[in-house]
PDB file of C-alpha atoms in Angstrom:
ATOM      1  CA  LYS A   9     -12.616  11.328   4.951  1.00 80.00           C
ATOM      2  CA  GLN A  10     -11.145  10.129   1.674  1.00 86.00           C
ATOM      3  CA  GLU A  11     -12.840   7.213  -0.081  1.00 90.00           C
ATOM      4  CA  VAL A  12     -11.435   5.572  -3.200  1.00 94.00           C
ATOM      5  CA  THR A  13     -13.451   3.389  -5.564  1.00 95.00           C
ATOM      6  CA  GLN A  14     -12.220   1.298  -8.468  1.00 96.00           C
ATOM      7  CA  ILE A  15     -14.306   0.047 -11.345  1.00 92.00           C
ATOM      8  CA  PRO A  16     -14.468  -2.614 -12.644  1.00 92.00           C
ATOM      9  CA  ALA A  17     -13.567  -5.074  -9.894  1.00 93.00           C
ATOM     10  CA  ALA A  18     -12.385  -7.567 -12.506  1.00 95.00           C
ATOM     11  CA  LEU A  19     -11.557  -7.359 -16.180  1.00 95.00           C
ATOM     12  CA  SER A  20     -10.584  -9.980 -18.727  1.00 97.00           C
ATOM     13  CA  VAL A  21      -9.231  -8.996 -22.148  1.00 96.00           C
ATOM     14  CA  PRO A  22      -7.463 -10.720 -25.037  1.00 97.00           C
ATOM     15  CA  GLU A  23      -3.788 -10.023 -25.547  1.00 97.00           C
ATOM     16  CA  GLY A  24      -3.032  -6.903 -27.560  1.00 97.00           C
ATOM     17  CA  GLU A  25      -6.043  -4.891 -26.474  1.00 97.00           C
ATOM     18  CA  ASN A  26      -5.771  -1.393 -25.071  1.00 97.00           C
ATOM     19  CA  LEU A  27      -7.652  -0.973 -21.805  1.00 96.00           C
ATOM     20  CA  VAL A  28      -8.599   1.595 -19.194  1.00 96.00           C
ATOM     21  CA  LEU A  29      -8.913   1.130 -15.450  1.00 97.00           C
ATOM     22  CA  ASN A  30     -10.925   3.642 -13.489  1.00 97.00           C
ATOM     23  CA  CYS A  31     -10.442   5.149 -10.052  1.00 97.00           C
ATOM     24  CA  SER A  32     -12.592   7.754  -8.306  1.00 96.00           C
ATOM     25  CA  PHE A  33     -11.989   9.602  -5.058  1.00 94.00           C
ATOM     26  CA  THR A  34     -14.195  11.768  -2.859  1.00 92.00           C
ATOM     27  CA  ASP A  35     -11.745  14.323  -1.454  1.00 85.00           C
ATOM     28  CA  SER A  36     -10.533  16.672  -4.177  1.00 82.00           C
ATOM     29  CA  ALA A  37      -7.863  18.072  -1.835  1.00 84.00           C
ATOM     30  CA  ILE A  38      -5.671  15.224  -2.910  1.00 87.00           C
ATOM     31  CA  TYR A  39      -1.916  15.575  -2.649  1.00 87.00           C
ATOM     32  CA  ASN A  40      -1.023  12.868  -5.101  1.00 90.00           C
ATOM     33  CA  LEU A  41      -2.374   9.673  -6.561  1.00 93.00           C
ATOM     34  CA  GLN A  42      -0.399   6.465  -7.028  1.00 95.00           C
ATOM     35  CA  TRP A  43      -1.121   3.431  -9.142  1.00 97.00           C
ATOM     36  CA  PHE A  44       0.265   0.109  -7.948  1.00 96.00           C
ATOM     37  CA  ARG A  45       0.415  -3.413  -9.236  1.00 96.00           C
ATOM     38  CA  GLN A  46       0.036  -6.403  -6.905  1.00 94.00           C
ATOM     39  CA  ASP A  47       0.710  -9.961  -7.987  1.00 93.00           C
ATOM     40  CA  PRO A  48      -0.909 -12.813  -6.016  1.00 87.00           C
ATOM     41  CA  GLY A  49       0.760 -13.295  -2.669  1.00 83.00           C
ATOM     42  CA  LYS A  50       3.250 -10.540  -3.370  1.00 86.00           C
ATOM     43  CA  GLY A  51       3.896  -6.941  -2.398  1.00 88.00           C
ATOM     44  CA  LEU A  52       3.019  -3.737  -4.188  1.00 92.00           C
ATOM     45  CA  THR A  53       4.962  -2.335  -7.098  1.00 92.00           C
ATOM     46  CA  SER A  54       4.554   1.378  -7.704  1.00 92.00           C
ATOM     47  CA  LEU A  55       3.707   2.046 -11.349  1.00 95.00           C
ATOM     48  CA  LEU A  56       3.019   5.757 -11.578  1.00 95.00           C
ATOM     49  CA  LEU A  57       2.611   8.705  -9.230  1.00 93.00           C
ATOM     50  CA  ILE A  58       0.742  11.839 -10.271  1.00 94.00           C
ATOM     51  CA  GLN A  59       1.185  14.982  -8.229  1.00 90.00           C
ATOM     52  CA  SER A  60      -1.906  17.125  -7.665  1.00 89.00           C
ATOM     53  CA  SER A  61      -0.469  19.786  -9.977  1.00 90.00           C
ATOM     54  CA  GLN A  62      -0.064  17.304 -12.831  1.00 92.00           C
ATOM     55  CA  ARG A  63      -2.625  15.975 -15.269  1.00 93.00           C
ATOM     56  CA  GLU A  64      -0.881  12.803 -16.387  1.00 95.00           C
ATOM     57  CA  GLN A  65       2.185  10.606 -16.172  1.00 95.00           C
ATOM     58  CA  THR A  66       3.538   8.073 -18.634  1.00 96.00           C
ATOM     59  CA  SER A  67       5.832   5.096 -18.273  1.00 96.00           C
ATOM     60  CA  GLY A  68       6.275   2.787 -21.227  1.00 97.00           C
ATOM     61  CA  ARG A  69       2.898   1.314 -22.148  1.00 97.00           C
ATOM     62  CA  LEU A  70       1.221   2.894 -19.127  1.00 97.00           C
ATOM     63  CA  ASN A  71      -0.417   6.290 -18.939  1.00 97.00           C
ATOM     64  CA  ALA A  72      -2.194   7.630 -15.884  1.00 97.00           C
ATOM     65  CA  SER A  73      -4.346  10.741 -15.774  1.00 96.00           C
ATOM     66  CA  LEU A  74      -5.700  12.783 -12.900  1.00 96.00           C
ATOM     67  CA  ASP A  75      -8.747  15.075 -12.905  1.00 94.00           C
ATOM     68  CA  LYS A  76      -9.141  16.572  -9.460  1.00 91.00           C
ATOM     69  CA  SER A  77     -12.276  18.526 -10.328  1.00 91.00           C
ATOM     70  CA  SER A  78     -14.189  15.377 -11.189  1.00 93.00           C
ATOM     71  CA  GLY A  79     -12.420  13.192  -8.618  1.00 93.00           C
ATOM     72  CA  ARG A  80     -11.195  10.701 -11.189  1.00 96.00           C
ATOM     73  CA  SER A  81      -8.039   8.996 -12.333  1.00 97.00           C
ATOM     74  CA  THR A  82      -7.549   6.503 -15.117  1.00 97.00           C
ATOM     75  CA  LEU A  83      -4.795   4.040 -15.916  1.00 97.00           C
ATOM     76  CA  TYR A  84      -4.427   3.301 -19.599  1.00 97.00           C
ATOM     77  CA  ILE A  85      -2.529   0.168 -20.628  1.00 97.00           C
ATOM     78  CA  ALA A  86      -1.590  -0.083 -24.290  1.00 98.00           C
ATOM     79  CA  ALA A  87      -1.090  -3.335 -26.164  1.00 97.00           C
ATOM     80  CA  SER A  88      -1.794  -5.524 -23.138  1.00 97.00           C
ATOM     81  CA  GLN A  89       0.275  -8.677 -22.549  1.00 97.00           C
ATOM     82  CA  PRO A  90      -0.345 -11.792 -20.415  1.00 97.00           C
ATOM     83  CA  GLY A  91       2.398 -10.561 -18.096  1.00 96.00           C
ATOM     84  CA  ASP A  92       0.202  -7.568 -17.263  1.00 97.00           C
ATOM     85  CA  SER A  93      -2.201  -9.895 -15.427  1.00 97.00           C
ATOM     86  CA  ALA A  94      -2.334  -8.702 -11.818  1.00 97.00           C
ATOM     87  CA  THR A  95      -4.432  -6.624  -9.451  1.00 96.00           C
ATOM     88  CA  TYR A  96      -4.121  -2.890 -10.025  1.00 98.00           C
ATOM     89  CA  LEU A  97      -4.625  -0.582  -7.076  1.00 97.00           C
ATOM     90  CA  CYS A  98      -5.000   3.164  -6.964  1.00 96.00           C
ATOM     91  CA  ALA A  99      -4.354   5.117  -3.794  1.00 96.00           C
ATOM     92  CA  GLY A 100      -4.776   8.764  -2.921  1.00 94.00           C
ATOM     93  CA  LEU A 101      -2.731  10.770  -0.459  1.00 90.00           C
ATOM     94  CA  SER A 102      -4.727  13.502   1.255  1.00 81.00           C
ATOM     95  CA  GLY A 103      -3.930  16.303   3.659  1.00 66.00           C
ATOM     96  CA  SER A 104      -1.077  16.242   6.119  1.00 65.00           C
ATOM     97  CA  ALA A 105      -1.701  12.744   7.385  1.00 64.00           C
ATOM     98  CA  ARG A 106       0.475  11.169   4.693  1.00 80.00           C
ATOM     99  CA  GLN A 107      -1.697   8.108   4.722  1.00 87.00           C
ATOM    100  CA  LEU A 108      -2.636   6.478   1.461  1.00 93.00           C
ATOM    101  CA  THR A 109      -6.279   5.521   1.012  1.00 94.00           C
ATOM    102  CA  PHE A 110      -6.547   2.527  -1.306  1.00 95.00           C
ATOM    103  CA  GLY A 111      -9.257   1.387  -3.631  1.00 95.00           C
ATOM    104  CA  SER A 112     -10.262  -2.258  -3.591  1.00 93.00           C
ATOM    105  CA  GLY A 113      -8.464  -2.911  -6.858  1.00 95.00           C
ATOM    106  CA  THR A 114      -9.177  -4.149 -10.367  1.00 96.00           C
ATOM    107  CA  GLN A 115      -8.141  -7.727 -11.058  1.00 96.00           C
ATOM    108  CA  LEU A 116      -6.896  -7.823 -14.646  1.00 97.00           C
ATOM    109  CA  THR A 117      -6.493 -10.992 -16.684  1.00 97.00           C
ATOM    110  CA  VAL A 118      -4.922 -10.774 -20.134  1.00 97.00           C
ATOM    111  CA  LEU A 119      -5.630 -13.890 -22.136  1.00 96.00           C
ATOM    112  CA  PRO A 120      -2.977 -15.165 -24.567  1.00 94.00           C
TER     113      PRO A 120
ATOM    114  CA  ASN B  12      19.992   0.581  -3.234  1.00 58.00           C
ATOM    115  CA  ALA B  13      18.035  -2.211  -1.605  1.00 75.00           C
ATOM    116  CA  GLY B  14      14.303  -1.762  -1.401  1.00 91.00           C
ATOM    117  CA  VAL B  15      12.157  -1.834   1.698  1.00 95.00           C
ATOM    118  CA  MET B  16      12.868  -5.032   3.587  1.00 96.00           C
ATOM    119  CA  GLN B  17      10.441  -6.875   5.806  1.00 97.00           C
ATOM    120  CA  ASN B  18      10.948  -9.944   7.899  1.00 96.00           C
ATOM    121  CA  PRO B  19       9.832 -12.477   8.435  1.00 97.00           C
ATOM    122  CA  ARG B  20       7.984 -12.983   5.173  1.00 96.00           C
ATOM    123  CA  HIS B  21       5.702 -15.544   6.782  1.00 97.00           C
ATOM    124  CA  LEU B  22       4.859 -15.850  10.457  1.00 98.00           C
ATOM    125  CA  VAL B  23       2.679 -18.420  12.184  1.00 98.00           C
ATOM    126  CA  ARG B  24       1.517 -17.786  15.720  1.00 98.00           C
ATOM    127  CA  ARG B  25      -0.925 -19.528  18.003  1.00 98.00           C
ATOM    128  CA  ARG B  26      -3.707 -17.575  19.619  1.00 97.00           C
ATOM    129  CA  GLY B  27      -2.431 -15.634  22.603  1.00 97.00           C
ATOM    130  CA  GLN B  28       1.174 -15.406  21.427  1.00 98.00           C
ATOM    131  CA  GLU B  29       2.991 -12.241  20.412  1.00 98.00           C
ATOM    132  CA  ALA B  30       3.911 -11.325  16.853  1.00 98.00           C
ATOM    133  CA  ARG B  31       6.782  -8.989  15.978  1.00 98.00           C
ATOM    134  CA  LEU B  32       7.058  -7.726  12.429  1.00 98.00           C
ATOM    135  CA  ARG B  33      10.151  -5.858  11.268  1.00 98.00           C
ATOM    136  CA  CYS B  34      10.630  -3.279   8.555  1.00 98.00           C
ATOM    137  CA  SER B  35      13.859  -1.737   7.329  1.00 97.00           C
ATOM    138  CA  PRO B  36      13.181   1.323   5.156  1.00 96.00           C
ATOM    139  CA  MET B  37      15.107   2.191   2.039  1.00 95.00           C
ATOM    140  CA  LYS B  38      18.404   3.956   2.596  1.00 92.00           C
ATOM    141  CA  GLY B  39      17.844   7.648   3.198  1.00 90.00           C
ATOM    142  CA  HIS B  40      14.149   7.205   4.034  1.00 92.00           C
ATOM    143  CA  SER B  41      13.094   8.531   7.415  1.00 91.00           C
ATOM    144  CA  HIS B  42       9.338   7.986   7.140  1.00 93.00           C
ATOM    145  CA  VAL B  43       7.742   4.584   7.700  1.00 96.00           C
ATOM    146  CA  TYR B  44       4.116   3.511   7.256  1.00 96.00           C
ATOM    147  CA  TRP B  45       2.347   0.278   8.144  1.00 97.00           C
ATOM    148  CA  TYR B  46      -0.696  -1.023   6.274  1.00 97.00           C
ATOM    149  CA  ARG B  47      -2.772  -4.156   6.764  1.00 97.00           C
ATOM    150  CA  GLN B  48      -4.504  -6.199   4.104  1.00 94.00           C
ATOM    151  CA  LEU B  49      -7.136  -8.514   5.530  1.00 90.00           C
ATOM    152  CA  PRO B  50      -8.263 -11.478   3.412  1.00 82.00           C
ATOM    153  CA  GLU B  51     -10.547 -10.332   0.590  1.00 79.00           C
ATOM    154  CA  GLU B  52     -10.212  -6.703   1.698  1.00 83.00           C
ATOM    155  CA  GLY B  53      -8.218  -3.691   0.573  1.00 86.00           C
ATOM    156  CA  LEU B  54      -5.165  -2.214   2.214  1.00 93.00           C
ATOM    157  CA  LYS B  55      -5.855  -0.085   5.256  1.00 94.00           C
ATOM    158  CA  PHE B  56      -3.512   2.436   6.821  1.00 94.00           C
ATOM    159  CA  MET B  57      -2.404   1.651  10.359  1.00 96.00           C
ATOM    160  CA  VAL B  58       0.366   3.990  11.500  1.00 95.00           C
ATOM    161  CA  TYR B  59       2.889   6.568  10.262  1.00 94.00           C
ATOM    162  CA  LEU B  60       6.202   6.981  12.060  1.00 94.00           C
ATOM    163  CA  GLN B  61       9.360   9.018  11.818  1.00 93.00           C
ATOM    164  CA  LYS B  62      12.504   8.230  13.762  1.00 89.00           C
ATOM    165  CA  GLU B  63      11.536   7.914  17.448  1.00 89.00           C
ATOM    166  CA  ASN B  64       8.120   9.489  16.843  1.00 94.00           C
ATOM    167  CA  ILE B  65       4.624   8.256  16.073  1.00 94.00           C
ATOM    168  CA  ILE B  66       3.096  10.861  13.795  1.00 92.00           C
ATOM    169  CA  ASP B  67      -0.312   9.334  13.063  1.00 91.00           C
ATOM    170  CA  GLU B  68      -1.718   6.145  14.568  1.00 92.00           C
ATOM    171  CA  SER B  69      -5.335   6.739  13.645  1.00 91.00           C
ATOM    172  CA  GLY B  70      -5.571   3.363  11.885  1.00 92.00           C
ATOM    173  CA  MET B  71      -4.187   1.261  14.714  1.00 95.00           C
ATOM    174  CA  PRO B  72      -6.531  -0.914  16.769  1.00 94.00           C
ATOM    175  CA  LYS B  73      -6.796   0.536  20.267  1.00 90.00           C
ATOM    176  CA  GLU B  74      -5.612  -2.568  22.038  1.00 95.00           C
ATOM    177  CA  ARG B  75      -2.817  -5.128  21.554  1.00 97.00           C
ATOM    178  CA  PHE B  76      -1.127  -3.275  18.662  1.00 98.00           C
ATOM    179  CA  SER B  77       1.903  -1.005  18.974  1.00 97.00           C
ATOM    180  CA  ALA B  78       4.579   0.330  16.662  1.00 97.00           C
ATOM    181  CA  GLU B  79       7.966   1.922  17.046  1.00 96.00           C
ATOM    182  CA  PHE B  80      10.741   3.269  14.863  1.00 96.00           C
ATOM    183  CA  PRO B  81      13.831   3.631  17.069  1.00 93.00           C
ATOM    184  CA  LYS B  82      16.814   5.819  16.348  1.00 90.00           C
ATOM    185  CA  GLU B  83      18.784   2.727  15.395  1.00 90.00           C
ATOM    186  CA  GLY B  84      17.375  -0.394  13.812  1.00 93.00           C
ATOM    187  CA  PRO B  85      14.212  -1.342  11.992  1.00 96.00           C
ATOM    188  CA  SER B  86      10.647  -0.303  12.647  1.00 97.00           C
ATOM    189  CA  ILE B  87       8.698  -2.882  14.654  1.00 98.00           C
ATOM    190  CA  LEU B  88       4.985  -3.617  14.553  1.00 98.00           C
ATOM    191  CA  ARG B  89       4.054  -5.600  17.638  1.00 98.00           C
ATOM    192  CA  ILE B  90       0.825  -7.496  18.144  1.00 98.00           C
ATOM    193  CA  GLN B  91       0.222  -8.908  21.591  1.00 98.00           C
ATOM    194  CA  GLN B  92      -2.083 -11.828  22.365  1.00 98.00           C
ATOM    195  CA  VAL B  93      -2.882 -12.479  18.719  1.00 98.00           C
ATOM    196  CA  VAL B  94      -6.338 -13.662  17.675  1.00 97.00           C
ATOM    197  CA  ARG B  95      -7.462 -15.343  14.441  1.00 95.00           C
ATOM    198  CA  GLY B  96      -8.798 -12.033  13.151  1.00 95.00           C
ATOM    199  CA  ASP B  97      -5.231 -10.678  13.099  1.00 96.00           C
ATOM    200  CA  SER B  98      -4.363 -13.059  10.249  1.00 96.00           C
ATOM    201  CA  ALA B  99      -3.493 -10.774   7.354  1.00 96.00           C
ATOM    202  CA  ALA B 100      -0.692  -9.434   5.207  1.00 96.00           C
ATOM    203  CA  TYR B 101       1.117  -6.542   6.858  1.00 97.00           C
ATOM    204  CA  PHE B 102       2.924  -4.170   4.540  1.00 97.00           C
ATOM    205  CA  CYS B 103       5.505  -1.576   5.387  1.00 97.00           C
ATOM    206  CA  ALA B 104       6.301   1.408   3.183  1.00 95.00           C
ATOM    207  CA  SER B 105       8.889   4.155   3.413  1.00 95.00           C
ATOM    208  CA  SER B 106       9.446   7.574   1.891  1.00 92.00           C
ATOM    209  CA  PRO B 107      12.286  10.089   1.986  1.00 90.00           C
ATOM    210  CA  PRO B 108      12.051  13.520   3.629  1.00 87.00           C
ATOM    211  CA  GLY B 109      10.149  16.003   1.475  1.00 81.00           C
ATOM    212  CA  ASN B 110       8.792  13.360  -0.897  1.00 79.00           C
ATOM    213  CA  HIS B 111       5.414  11.714  -0.500  1.00 80.00           C
ATOM    214  CA  GLU B 112       5.963   8.749  -2.808  1.00 86.00           C
ATOM    215  CA  GLN B 113       5.753   5.564  -0.763  1.00 91.00           C
ATOM    216  CA  TYR B 114       7.769   2.474  -1.588  1.00 92.00           C
ATOM    217  CA  PHE B 115       6.395  -0.811  -0.322  1.00 94.00           C
ATOM    218  CA  GLY B 116       8.070  -3.886   1.061  1.00 94.00           C
ATOM    219  CA  PRO B 117       7.090  -7.469   0.172  1.00 93.00           C
ATOM    220  CA  GLY B 118       4.909  -7.824   3.250  1.00 96.00           C
ATOM    221  CA  THR B 119       4.703 -10.215   6.186  1.00 97.00           C
ATOM    222  CA  ARG B 120       1.920 -12.749   6.039  1.00 96.00           C
ATOM    223  CA  LEU B 121       0.725 -13.515   9.549  1.00 97.00           C
ATOM    224  CA  THR B 122      -1.301 -16.635  10.188  1.00 97.00           C
ATOM    225  CA  VAL B 123      -2.844 -17.171  13.599  1.00 97.00           C
ATOM    226  CA  THR B 124      -3.821 -20.763  14.344  1.00 96.00           C
TER     227      THR B 124
END
């Protein structure tokens, strides 16, 4: 059974800093891994999806990496802005079930 | 191309009533998933459906909960005889055939009084 853990649970940084969010998973037979953003009271916005055959994906100031052997993924945010404040969730898709297993999220606050 | 649509966005039910949550997938998407986010908890998978078929319902509570995705119309998540513990945000996601990337709707926030 897949389990996904995110560290830290909360993070506060000053504007302009580069930061890394961590995600670990127990089942290395992962099909893909998605990073999402969730604003308070809102839905999920997909940020990046990394297929199991890929090592990283980039979109603007965001870069996500995947290391299946160690069961880890990271989300790197460059030059953080107050608008980046949100909860960031990682989720792994395993096997044929097509169900995403979510971590509990990292609540990010970027201070102006 | 409109995103995944869910309605209602907010739903208030009294204990014992029925709740019906609707999800219209993105155009061209034939796979629908329902997830639940309880207060102060992470998202948990409930059910995965394709048109007219339930593929995986391993995350659904055994009683009072059912889901369908008919040939025509939206997917429906139905909760009978709601209890306070059903209060949560219910999210629907969809994906196209052959692609595992899931796109999420805005969610329905159910409050049971």
